[in-house]
mmCIF file of C-alpha atoms in Angstrom:
data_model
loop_
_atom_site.group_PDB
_atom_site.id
_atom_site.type_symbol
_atom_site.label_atom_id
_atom_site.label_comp_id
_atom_site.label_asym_id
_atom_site.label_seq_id
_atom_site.Cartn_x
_atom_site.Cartn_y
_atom_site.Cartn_z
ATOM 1 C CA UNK A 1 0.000 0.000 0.000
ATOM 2 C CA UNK A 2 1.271 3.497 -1.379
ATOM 3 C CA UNK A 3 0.945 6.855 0.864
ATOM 4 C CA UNK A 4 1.783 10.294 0.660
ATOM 5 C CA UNK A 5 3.404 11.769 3.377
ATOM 6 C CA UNK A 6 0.371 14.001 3.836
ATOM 7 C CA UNK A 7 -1.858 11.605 3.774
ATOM 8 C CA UNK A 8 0.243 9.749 6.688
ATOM 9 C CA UNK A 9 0.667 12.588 8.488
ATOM 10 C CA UNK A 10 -3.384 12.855 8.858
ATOM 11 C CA UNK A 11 -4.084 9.151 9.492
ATOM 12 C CA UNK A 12 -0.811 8.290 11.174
ATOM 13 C CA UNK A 13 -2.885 6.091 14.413
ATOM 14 C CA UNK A 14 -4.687 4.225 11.066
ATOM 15 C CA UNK A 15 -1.875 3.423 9.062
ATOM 16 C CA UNK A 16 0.107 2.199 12.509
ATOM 17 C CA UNK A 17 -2.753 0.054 13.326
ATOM 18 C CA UNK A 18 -2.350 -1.350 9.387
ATOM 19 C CA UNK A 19 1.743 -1.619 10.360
ATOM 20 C CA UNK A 20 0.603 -3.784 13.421
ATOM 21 C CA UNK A 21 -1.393 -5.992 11.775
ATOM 22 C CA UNK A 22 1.396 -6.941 9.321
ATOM 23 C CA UNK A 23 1.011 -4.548 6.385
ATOM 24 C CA UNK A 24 4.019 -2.898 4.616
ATOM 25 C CA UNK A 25 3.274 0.936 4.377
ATOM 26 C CA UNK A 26 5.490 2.661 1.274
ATOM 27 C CA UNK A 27 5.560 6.292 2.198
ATOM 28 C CA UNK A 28 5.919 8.852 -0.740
ATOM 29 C CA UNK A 29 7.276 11.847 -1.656
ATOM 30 C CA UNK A 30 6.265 14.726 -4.480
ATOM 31 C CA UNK A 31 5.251 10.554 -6.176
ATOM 32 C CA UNK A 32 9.014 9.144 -5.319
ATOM 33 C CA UNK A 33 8.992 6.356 -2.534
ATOM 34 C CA UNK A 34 11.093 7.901 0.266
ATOM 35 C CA UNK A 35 10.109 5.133 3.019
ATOM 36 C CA UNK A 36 8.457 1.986 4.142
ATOM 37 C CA UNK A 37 6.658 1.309 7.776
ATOM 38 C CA UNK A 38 6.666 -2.260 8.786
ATOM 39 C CA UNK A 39 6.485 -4.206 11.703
ATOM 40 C CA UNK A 40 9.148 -3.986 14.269
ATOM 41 C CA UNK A 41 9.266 -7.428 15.366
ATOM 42 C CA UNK A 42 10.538 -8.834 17.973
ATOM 43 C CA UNK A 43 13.247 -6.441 19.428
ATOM 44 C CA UNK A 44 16.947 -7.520 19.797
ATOM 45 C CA UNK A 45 19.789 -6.141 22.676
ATOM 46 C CA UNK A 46 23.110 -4.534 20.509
ATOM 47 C CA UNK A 47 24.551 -8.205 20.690
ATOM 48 C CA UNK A 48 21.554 -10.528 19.555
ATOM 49 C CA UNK A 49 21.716 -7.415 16.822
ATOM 50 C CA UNK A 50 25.141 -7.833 15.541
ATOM 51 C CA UNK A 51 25.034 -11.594 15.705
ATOM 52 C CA UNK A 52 21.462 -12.041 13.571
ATOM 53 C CA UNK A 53 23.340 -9.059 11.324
ATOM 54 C CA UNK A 54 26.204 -11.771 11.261
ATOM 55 C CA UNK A 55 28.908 -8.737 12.448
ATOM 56 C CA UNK A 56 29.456 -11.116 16.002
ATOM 57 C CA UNK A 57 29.325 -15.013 16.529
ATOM 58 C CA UNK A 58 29.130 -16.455 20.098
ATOM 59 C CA UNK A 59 29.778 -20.159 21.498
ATOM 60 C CA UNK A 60 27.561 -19.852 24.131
ATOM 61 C CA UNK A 61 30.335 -20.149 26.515
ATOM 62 C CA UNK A 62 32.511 -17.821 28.584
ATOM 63 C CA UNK A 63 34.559 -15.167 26.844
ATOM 64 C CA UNK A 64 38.183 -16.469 27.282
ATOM 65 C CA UNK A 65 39.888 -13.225 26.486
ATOM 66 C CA UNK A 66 42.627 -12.277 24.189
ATOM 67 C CA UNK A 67 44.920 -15.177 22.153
ATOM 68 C CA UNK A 68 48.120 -13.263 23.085
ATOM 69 C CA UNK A 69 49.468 -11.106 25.920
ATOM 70 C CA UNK A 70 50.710 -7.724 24.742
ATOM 71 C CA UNK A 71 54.035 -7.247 25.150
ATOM 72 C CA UNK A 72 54.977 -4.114 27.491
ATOM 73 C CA UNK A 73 58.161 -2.282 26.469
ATOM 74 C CA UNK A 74 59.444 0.388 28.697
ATOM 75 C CA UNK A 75 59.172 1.578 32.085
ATOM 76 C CA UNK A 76 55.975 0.063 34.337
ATOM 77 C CA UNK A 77 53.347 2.636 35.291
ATOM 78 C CA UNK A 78 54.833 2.406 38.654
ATOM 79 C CA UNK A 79 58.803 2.813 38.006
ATOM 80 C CA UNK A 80 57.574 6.106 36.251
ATOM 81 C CA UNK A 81 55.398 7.596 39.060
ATOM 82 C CA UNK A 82 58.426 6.374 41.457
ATOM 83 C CA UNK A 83 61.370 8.618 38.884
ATOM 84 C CA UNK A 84 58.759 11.849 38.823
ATOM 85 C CA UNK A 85 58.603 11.620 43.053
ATOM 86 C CA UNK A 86 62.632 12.088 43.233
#
């Protein structure tokens, strides 16, 4: 079903009601399709998001971190507090 923005604007509670149900509202534009209202669904957290998206994949299990340690060069946090007290 095709609407003009106009026409949305005045029946917006009828053509949400039509989105509810199921329908796919195309909104247009001066005759150009600039939209299209359908239903939500059911919503998803930022993970479940990224992993139906396919951006993320999860085992199920624990996170076990990163494969390698980073290697610090340098002076520790600590030796360099302990030179800038002297």
């Amino acid at each position: 079903m095709q609407v003009s923005v106009r026409e949305l604007k005045n029946n917006l509670s009828r053509y949400l009601r039509d989105v509810k149900q199921g329908k796919i509202i195309e909104v247009t534009y001066h005759r150009r399709l600039v939209a299209k209202l359908c239903p939500a669904g059911e919503q998803k957290n930022g993970i479940e998001a990224l992993m139906a998206n396919g951006l993320a994949t999860w085992d199920g299990g624990k996170p076990k971190g990163g494969r390698v340690r980073p290697k610090i060069s340098g002076k520790s946090v600590a030796e360099r507090v302990l030179e800038d007290r002297w």
